[in-house]
mmCIF file of N, CA and C in Angstrom:
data_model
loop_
_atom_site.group_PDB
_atom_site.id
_atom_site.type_symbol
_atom_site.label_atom_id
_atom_site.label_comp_id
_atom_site.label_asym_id
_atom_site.label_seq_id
_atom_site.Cartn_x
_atom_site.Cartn_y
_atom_site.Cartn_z
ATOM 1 N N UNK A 19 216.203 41.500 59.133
ATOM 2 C CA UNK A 19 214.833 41.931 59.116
ATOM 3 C C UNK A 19 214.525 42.456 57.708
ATOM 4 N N UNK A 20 213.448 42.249 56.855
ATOM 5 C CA UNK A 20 212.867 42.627 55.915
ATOM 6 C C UNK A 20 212.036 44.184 56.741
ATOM 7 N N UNK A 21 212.532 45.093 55.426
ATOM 8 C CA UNK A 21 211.619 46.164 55.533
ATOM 9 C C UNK A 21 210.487 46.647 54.429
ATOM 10 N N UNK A 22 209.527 46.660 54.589
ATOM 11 C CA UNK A 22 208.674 46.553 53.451
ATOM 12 C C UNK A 22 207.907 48.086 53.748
ATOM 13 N N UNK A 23 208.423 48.542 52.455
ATOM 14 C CA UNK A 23 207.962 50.053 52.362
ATOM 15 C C UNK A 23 206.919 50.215 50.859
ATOM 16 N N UNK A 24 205.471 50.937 51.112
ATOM 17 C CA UNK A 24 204.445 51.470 49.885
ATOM 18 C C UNK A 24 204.414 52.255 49.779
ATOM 19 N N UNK A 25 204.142 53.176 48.511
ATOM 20 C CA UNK A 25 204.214 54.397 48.660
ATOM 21 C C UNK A 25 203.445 54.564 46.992
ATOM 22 N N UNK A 26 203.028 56.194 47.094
ATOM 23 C CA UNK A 26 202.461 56.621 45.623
ATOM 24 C C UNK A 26 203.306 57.855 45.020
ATOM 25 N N UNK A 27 203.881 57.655 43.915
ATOM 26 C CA UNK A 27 204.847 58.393 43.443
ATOM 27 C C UNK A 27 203.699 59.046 42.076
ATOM 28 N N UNK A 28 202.775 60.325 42.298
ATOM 29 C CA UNK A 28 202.271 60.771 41.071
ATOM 30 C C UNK A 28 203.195 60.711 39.574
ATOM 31 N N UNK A 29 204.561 61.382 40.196
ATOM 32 C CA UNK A 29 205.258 61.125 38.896
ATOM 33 C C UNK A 29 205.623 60.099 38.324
ATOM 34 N N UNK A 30 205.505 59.107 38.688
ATOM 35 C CA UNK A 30 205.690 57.504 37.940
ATOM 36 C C UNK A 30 204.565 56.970 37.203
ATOM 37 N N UNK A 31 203.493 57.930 36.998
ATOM 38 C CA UNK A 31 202.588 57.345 35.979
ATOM 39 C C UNK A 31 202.705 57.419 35.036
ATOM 40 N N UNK A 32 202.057 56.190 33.960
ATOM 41 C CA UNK A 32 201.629 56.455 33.056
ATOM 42 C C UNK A 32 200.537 55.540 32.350
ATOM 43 N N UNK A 33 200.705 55.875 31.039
ATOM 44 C CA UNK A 33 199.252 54.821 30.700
ATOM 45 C C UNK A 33 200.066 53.895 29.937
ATOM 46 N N UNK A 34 199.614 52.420 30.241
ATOM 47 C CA UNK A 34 200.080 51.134 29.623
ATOM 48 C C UNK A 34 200.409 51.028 28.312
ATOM 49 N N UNK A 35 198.484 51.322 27.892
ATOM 50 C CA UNK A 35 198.785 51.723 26.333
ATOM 51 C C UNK A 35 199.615 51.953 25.342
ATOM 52 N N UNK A 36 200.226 53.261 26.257
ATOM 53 C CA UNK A 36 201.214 54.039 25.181
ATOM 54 C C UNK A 36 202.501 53.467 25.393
ATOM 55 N N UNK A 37 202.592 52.487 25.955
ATOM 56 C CA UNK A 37 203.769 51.937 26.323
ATOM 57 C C UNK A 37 203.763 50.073 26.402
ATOM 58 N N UNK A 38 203.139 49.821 25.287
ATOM 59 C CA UNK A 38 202.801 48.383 25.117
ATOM 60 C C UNK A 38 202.103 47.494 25.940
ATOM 61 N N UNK A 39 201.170 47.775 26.510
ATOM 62 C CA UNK A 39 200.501 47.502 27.928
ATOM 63 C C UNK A 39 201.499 46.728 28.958
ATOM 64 N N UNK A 40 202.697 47.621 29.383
ATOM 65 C CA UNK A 40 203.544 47.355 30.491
ATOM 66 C C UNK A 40 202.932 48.275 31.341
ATOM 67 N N UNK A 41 202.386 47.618 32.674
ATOM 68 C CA UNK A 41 201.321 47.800 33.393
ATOM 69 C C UNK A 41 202.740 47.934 34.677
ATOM 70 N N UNK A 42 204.108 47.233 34.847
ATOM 71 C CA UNK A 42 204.668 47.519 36.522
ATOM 72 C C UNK A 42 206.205 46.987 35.284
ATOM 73 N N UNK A 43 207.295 47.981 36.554
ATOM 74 C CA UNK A 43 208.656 47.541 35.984
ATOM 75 C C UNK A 43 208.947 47.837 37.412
ATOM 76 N N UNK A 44 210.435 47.130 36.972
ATOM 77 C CA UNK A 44 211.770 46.995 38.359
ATOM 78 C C UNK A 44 212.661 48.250 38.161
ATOM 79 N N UNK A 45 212.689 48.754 38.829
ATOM 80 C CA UNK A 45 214.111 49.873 38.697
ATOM 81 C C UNK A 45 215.199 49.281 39.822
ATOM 82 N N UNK A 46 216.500 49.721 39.739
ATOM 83 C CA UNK A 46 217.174 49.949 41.256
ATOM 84 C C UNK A 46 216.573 51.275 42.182
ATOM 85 N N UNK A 47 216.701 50.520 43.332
ATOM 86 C CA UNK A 47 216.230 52.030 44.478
ATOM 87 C C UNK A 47 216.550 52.759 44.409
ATOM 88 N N UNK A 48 218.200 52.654 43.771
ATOM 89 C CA UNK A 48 218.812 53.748 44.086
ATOM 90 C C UNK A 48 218.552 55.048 43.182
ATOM 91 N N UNK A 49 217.829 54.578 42.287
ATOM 92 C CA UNK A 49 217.052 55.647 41.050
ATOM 93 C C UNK A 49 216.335 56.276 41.415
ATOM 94 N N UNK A 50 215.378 55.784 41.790
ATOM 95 C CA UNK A 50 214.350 56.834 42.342
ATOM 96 C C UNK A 50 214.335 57.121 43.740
ATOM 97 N N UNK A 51 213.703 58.087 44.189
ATOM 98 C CA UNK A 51 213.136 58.681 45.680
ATOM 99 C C UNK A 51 212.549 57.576 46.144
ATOM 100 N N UNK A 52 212.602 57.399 47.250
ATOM 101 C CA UNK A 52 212.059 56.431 48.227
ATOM 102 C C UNK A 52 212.514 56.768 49.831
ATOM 103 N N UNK A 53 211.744 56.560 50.967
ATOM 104 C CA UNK A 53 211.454 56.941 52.322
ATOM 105 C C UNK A 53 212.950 57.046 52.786
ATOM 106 N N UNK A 54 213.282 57.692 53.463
ATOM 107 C CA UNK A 54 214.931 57.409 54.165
ATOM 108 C C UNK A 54 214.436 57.058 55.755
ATOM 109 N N UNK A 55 214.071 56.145 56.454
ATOM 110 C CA UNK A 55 213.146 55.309 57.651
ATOM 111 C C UNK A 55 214.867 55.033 57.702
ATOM 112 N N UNK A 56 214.698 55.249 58.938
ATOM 113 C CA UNK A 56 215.885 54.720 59.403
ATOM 114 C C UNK A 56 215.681 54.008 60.984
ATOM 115 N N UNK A 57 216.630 53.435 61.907
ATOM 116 C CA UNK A 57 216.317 53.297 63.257
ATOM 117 C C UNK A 57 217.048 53.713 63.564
ATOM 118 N N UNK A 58 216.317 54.893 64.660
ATOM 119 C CA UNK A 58 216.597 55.985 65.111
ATOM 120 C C UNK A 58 217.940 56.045 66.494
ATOM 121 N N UNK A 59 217.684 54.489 67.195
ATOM 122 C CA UNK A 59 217.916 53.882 68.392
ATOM 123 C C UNK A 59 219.529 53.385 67.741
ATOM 124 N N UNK A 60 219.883 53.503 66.740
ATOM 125 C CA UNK A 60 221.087 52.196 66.121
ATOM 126 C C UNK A 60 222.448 52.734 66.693
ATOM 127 N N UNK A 61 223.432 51.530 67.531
ATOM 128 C CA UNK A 61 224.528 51.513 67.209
ATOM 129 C C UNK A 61 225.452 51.322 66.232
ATOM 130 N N UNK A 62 225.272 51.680 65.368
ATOM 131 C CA UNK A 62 225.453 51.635 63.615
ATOM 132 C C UNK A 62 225.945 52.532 63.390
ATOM 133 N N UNK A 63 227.351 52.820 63.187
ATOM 134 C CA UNK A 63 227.263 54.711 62.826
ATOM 135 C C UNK A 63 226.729 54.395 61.198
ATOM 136 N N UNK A 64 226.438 53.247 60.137
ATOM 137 C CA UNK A 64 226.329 53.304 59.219
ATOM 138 C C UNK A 64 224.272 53.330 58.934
ATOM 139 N N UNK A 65 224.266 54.404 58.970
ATOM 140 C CA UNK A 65 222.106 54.364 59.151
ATOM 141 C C UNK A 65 222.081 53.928 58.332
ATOM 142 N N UNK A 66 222.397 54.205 56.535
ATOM 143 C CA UNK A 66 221.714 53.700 55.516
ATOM 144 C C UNK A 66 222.201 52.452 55.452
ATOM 145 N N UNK A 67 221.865 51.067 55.948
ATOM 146 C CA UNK A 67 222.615 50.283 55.900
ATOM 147 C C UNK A 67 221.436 49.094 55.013
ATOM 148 N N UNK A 68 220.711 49.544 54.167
ATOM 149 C CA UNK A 68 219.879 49.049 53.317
ATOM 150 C C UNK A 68 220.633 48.103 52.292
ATOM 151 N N UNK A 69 220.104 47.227 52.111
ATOM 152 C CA UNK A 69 221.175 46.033 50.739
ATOM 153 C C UNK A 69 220.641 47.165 49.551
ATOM 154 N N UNK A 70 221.679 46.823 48.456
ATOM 155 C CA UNK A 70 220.554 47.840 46.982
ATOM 156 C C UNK A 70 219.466 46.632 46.915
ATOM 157 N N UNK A 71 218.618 46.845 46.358
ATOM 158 C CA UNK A 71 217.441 45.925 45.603
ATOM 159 C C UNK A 71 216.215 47.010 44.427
ATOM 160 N N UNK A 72 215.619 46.329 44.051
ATOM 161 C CA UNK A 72 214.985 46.853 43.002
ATOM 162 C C UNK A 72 213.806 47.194 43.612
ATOM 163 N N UNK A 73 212.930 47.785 43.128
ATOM 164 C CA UNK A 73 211.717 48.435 43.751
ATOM 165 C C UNK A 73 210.588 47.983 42.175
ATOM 166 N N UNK A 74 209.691 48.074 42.833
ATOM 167 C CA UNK A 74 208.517 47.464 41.656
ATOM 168 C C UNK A 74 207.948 48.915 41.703
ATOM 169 N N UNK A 75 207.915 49.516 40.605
ATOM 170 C CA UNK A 75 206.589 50.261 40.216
ATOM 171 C C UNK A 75 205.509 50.376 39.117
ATOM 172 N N UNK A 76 204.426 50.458 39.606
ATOM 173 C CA UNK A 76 203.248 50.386 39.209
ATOM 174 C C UNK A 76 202.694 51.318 38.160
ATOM 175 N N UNK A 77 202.005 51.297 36.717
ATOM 176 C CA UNK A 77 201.691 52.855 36.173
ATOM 177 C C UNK A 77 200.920 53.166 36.912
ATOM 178 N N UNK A 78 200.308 52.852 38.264
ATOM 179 C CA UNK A 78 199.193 53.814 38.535
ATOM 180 C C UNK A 78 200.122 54.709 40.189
ATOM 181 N N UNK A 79 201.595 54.354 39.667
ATOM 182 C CA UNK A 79 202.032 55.412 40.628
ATOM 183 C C UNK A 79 202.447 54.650 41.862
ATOM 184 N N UNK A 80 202.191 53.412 42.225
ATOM 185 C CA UNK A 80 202.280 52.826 43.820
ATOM 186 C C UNK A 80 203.912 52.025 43.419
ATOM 187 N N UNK A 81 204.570 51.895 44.579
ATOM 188 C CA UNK A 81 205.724 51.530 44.142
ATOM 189 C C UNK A 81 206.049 50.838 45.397
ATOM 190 N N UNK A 82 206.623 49.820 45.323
ATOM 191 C CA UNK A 82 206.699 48.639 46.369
ATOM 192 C C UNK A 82 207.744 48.497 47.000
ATOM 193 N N UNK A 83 208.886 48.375 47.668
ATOM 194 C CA UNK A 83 210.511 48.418 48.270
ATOM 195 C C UNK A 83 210.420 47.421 49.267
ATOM 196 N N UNK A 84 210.906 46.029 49.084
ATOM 197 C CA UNK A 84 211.075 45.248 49.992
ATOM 198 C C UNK A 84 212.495 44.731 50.259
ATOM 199 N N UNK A 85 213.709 45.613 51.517
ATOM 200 C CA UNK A 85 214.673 45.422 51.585
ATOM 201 C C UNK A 85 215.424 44.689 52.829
ATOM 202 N N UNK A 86 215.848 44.047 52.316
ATOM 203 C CA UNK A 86 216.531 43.284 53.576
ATOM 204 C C UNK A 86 217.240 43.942 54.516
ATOM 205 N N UNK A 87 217.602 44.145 55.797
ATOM 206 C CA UNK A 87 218.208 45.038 56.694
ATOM 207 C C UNK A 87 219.127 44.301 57.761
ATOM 208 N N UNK A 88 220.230 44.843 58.129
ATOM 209 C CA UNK A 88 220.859 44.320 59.411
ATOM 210 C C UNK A 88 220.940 45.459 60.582
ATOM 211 N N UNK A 89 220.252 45.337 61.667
ATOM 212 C CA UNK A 89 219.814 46.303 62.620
ATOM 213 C C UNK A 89 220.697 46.014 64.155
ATOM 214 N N UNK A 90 221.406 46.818 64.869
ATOM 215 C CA UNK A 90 222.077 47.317 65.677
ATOM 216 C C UNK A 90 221.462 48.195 66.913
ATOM 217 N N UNK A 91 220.922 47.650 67.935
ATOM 218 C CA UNK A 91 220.689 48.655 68.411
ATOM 219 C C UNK A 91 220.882 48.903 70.084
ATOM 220 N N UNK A 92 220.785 49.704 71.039
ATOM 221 C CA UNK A 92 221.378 49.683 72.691
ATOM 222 C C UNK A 92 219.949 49.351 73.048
ATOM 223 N N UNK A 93 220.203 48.751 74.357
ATOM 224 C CA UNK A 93 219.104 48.294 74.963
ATOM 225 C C UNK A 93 218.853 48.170 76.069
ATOM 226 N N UNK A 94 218.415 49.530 76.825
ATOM 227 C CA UNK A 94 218.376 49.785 78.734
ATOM 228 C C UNK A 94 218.377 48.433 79.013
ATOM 229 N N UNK A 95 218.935 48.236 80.388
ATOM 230 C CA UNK A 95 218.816 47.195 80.960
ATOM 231 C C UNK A 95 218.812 46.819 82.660
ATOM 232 N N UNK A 96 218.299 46.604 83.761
ATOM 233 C CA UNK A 96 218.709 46.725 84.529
ATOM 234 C C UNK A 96 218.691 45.118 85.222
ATOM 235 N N UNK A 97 220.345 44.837 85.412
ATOM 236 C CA UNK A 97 220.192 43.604 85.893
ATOM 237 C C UNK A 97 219.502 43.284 86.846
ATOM 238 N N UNK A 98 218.940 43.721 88.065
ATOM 239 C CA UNK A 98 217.796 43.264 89.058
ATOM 240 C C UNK A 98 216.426 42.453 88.178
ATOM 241 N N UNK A 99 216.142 43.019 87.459
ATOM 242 C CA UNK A 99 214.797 42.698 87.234
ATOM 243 C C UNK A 99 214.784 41.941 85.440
ATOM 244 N N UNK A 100 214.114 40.744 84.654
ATOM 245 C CA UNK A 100 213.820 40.424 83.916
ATOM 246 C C UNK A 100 212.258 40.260 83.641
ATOM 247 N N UNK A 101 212.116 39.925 82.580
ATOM 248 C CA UNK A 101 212.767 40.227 81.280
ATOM 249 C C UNK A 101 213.314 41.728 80.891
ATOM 250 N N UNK A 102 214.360 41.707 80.192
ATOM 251 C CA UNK A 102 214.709 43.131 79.848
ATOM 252 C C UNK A 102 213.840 43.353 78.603
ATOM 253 N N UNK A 103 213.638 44.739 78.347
ATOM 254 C CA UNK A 103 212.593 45.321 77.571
ATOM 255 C C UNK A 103 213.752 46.084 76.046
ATOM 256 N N UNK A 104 213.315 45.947 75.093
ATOM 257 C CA UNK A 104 214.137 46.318 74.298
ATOM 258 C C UNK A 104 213.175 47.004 72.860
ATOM 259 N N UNK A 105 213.104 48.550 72.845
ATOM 260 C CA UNK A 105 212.447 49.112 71.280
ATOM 261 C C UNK A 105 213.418 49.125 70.538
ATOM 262 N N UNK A 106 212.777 49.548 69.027
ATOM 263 C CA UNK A 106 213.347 50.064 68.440
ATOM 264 C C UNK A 106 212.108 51.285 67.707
ATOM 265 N N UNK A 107 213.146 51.839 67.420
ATOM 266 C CA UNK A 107 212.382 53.576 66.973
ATOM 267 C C UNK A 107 212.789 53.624 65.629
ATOM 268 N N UNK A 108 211.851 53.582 64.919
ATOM 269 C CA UNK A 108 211.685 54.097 63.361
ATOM 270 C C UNK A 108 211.098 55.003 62.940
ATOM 271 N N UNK A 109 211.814 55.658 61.993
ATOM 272 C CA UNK A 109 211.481 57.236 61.713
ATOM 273 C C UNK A 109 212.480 57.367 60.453
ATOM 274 N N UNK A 110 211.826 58.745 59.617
ATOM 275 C CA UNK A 110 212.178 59.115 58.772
ATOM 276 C C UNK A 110 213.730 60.162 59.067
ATOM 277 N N UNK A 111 214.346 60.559 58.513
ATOM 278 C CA UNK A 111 215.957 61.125 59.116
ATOM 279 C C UNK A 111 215.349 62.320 58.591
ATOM 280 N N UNK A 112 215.094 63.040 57.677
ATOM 281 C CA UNK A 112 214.978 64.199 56.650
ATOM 282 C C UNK A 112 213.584 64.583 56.882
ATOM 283 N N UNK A 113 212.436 64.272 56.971
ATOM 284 C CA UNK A 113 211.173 64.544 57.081
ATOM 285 C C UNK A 113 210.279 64.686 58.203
ATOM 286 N N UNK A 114 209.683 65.414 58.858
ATOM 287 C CA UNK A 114 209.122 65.531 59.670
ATOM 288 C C UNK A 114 207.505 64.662 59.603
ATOM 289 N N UNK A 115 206.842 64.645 60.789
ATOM 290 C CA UNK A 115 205.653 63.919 60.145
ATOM 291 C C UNK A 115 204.605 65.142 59.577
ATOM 292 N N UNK A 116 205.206 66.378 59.077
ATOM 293 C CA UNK A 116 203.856 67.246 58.193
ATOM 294 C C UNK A 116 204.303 66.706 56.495
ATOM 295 N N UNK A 117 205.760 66.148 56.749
ATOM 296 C CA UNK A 117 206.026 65.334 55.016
ATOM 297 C C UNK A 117 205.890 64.381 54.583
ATOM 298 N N UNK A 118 205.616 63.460 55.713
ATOM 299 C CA UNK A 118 205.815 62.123 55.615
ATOM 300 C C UNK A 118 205.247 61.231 57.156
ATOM 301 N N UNK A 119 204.056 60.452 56.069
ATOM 302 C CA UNK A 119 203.270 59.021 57.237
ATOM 303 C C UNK A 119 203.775 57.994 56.793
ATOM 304 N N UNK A 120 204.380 57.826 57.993
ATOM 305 C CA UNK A 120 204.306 56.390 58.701
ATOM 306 C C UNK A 120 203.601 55.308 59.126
ATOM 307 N N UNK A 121 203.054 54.488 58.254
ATOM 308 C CA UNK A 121 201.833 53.777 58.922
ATOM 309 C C UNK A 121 202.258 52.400 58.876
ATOM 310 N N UNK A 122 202.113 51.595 59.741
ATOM 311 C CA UNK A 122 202.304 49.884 59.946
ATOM 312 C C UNK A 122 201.117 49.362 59.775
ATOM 313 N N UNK A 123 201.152 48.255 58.768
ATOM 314 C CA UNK A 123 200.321 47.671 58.318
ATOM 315 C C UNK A 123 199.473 46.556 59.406
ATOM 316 N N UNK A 124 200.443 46.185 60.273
ATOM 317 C CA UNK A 124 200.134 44.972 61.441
ATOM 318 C C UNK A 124 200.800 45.704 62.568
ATOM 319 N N UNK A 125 200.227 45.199 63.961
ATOM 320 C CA UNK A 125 200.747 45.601 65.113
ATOM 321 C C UNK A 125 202.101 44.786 65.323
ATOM 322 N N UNK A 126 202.325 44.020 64.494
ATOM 323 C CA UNK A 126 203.369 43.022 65.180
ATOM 324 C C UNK A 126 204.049 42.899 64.158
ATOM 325 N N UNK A 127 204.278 42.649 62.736
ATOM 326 C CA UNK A 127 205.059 42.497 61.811
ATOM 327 C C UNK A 127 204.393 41.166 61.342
ATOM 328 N N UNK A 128 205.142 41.012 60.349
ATOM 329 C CA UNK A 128 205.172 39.505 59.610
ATOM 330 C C UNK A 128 205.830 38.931 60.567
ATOM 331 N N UNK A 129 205.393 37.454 61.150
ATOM 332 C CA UNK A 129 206.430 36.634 61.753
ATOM 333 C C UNK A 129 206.374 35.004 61.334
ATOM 334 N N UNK A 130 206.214 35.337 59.811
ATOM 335 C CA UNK A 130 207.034 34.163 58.918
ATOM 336 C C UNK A 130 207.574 33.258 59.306
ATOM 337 N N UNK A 131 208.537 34.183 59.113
ATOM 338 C CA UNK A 131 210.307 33.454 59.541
ATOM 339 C C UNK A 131 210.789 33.567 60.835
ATOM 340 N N UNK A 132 210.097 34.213 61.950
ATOM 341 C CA UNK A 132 210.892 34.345 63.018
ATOM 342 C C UNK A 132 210.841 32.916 63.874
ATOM 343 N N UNK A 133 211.983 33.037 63.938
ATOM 344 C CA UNK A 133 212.511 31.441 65.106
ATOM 345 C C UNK A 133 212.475 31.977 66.014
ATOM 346 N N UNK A 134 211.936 31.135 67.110
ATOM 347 C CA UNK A 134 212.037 31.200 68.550
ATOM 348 C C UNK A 134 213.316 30.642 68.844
ATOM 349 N N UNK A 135 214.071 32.334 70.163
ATOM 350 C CA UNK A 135 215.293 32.138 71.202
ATOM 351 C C UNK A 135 214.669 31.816 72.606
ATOM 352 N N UNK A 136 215.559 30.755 73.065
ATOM 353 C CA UNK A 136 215.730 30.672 74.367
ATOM 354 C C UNK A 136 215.783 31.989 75.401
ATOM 355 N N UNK A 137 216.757 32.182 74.670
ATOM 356 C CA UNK A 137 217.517 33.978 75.264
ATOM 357 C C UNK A 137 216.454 35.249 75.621
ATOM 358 N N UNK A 138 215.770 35.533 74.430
ATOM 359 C CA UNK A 138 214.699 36.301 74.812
ATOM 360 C C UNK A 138 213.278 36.153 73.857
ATOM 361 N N UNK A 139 212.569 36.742 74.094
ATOM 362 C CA UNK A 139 211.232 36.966 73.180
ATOM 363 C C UNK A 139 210.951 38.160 72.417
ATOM 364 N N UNK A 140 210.247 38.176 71.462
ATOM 365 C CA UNK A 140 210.085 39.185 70.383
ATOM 366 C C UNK A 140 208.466 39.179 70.500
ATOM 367 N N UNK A 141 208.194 40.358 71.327
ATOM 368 C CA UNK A 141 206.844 40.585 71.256
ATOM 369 C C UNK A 141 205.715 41.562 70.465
#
């Protein structure tokens, strides 16, 4: 799963100008601050299980993180009855929501790339 995180970092501005009109650069993530969103639900004892990748930021402060993810998670089930129902819970580990919004851009995600299973559905 791709996780695609925006955000506005005041301290990452600056003016182009003074800096040869370089208007956006790449850092590694691991440089700067960025969301710790984790899933909350994971059989993973490993949460941060993020690939490294670079993050785009912007001088006007907005900074972009699009990371690839491998996700783990339990999933009630009760054999009598189908389809089985399966969330997942995303949330920040460190921040409460008076520090940090959460907002989804689409009710459903990008579904690009998703292939259809026999097995189950992704609704």
């Amino acid at each position: 799963m791709w996780i695609t995180q925006n955000w506005l970092d005041y301290s990452m501005t600056w003016n182009p100008k003074d800096y040869g009109n370089i208007t956006e650069i790449r850092l590694p993530s691991t440089k700067i601050w960025s969301p710790d969103v984790v899933l909350f639900n994971s059989v993973d004892e490993n949460y941060d299980n993020q690939m490294k990748t670079n993050v785009v930021v912007k001088h006007t402060g907005d900074i972009l993180h699009v990371s690839p993810r491998i996700f783990k998670s339990t999933c009630s089930s009760n054999a009598t009855s189908a389809p089985f129902t399966c969330s997942l819970k995303f949330g920040s580990w460190t921040f409460d929501k008076t520090r940090i919004n959460l907002i989804t851009s689409t009710d459903k995600g990008q579904m690009d790339s998703y292939i259809p299973n026999d097995e189950w559905k992704l609704i």
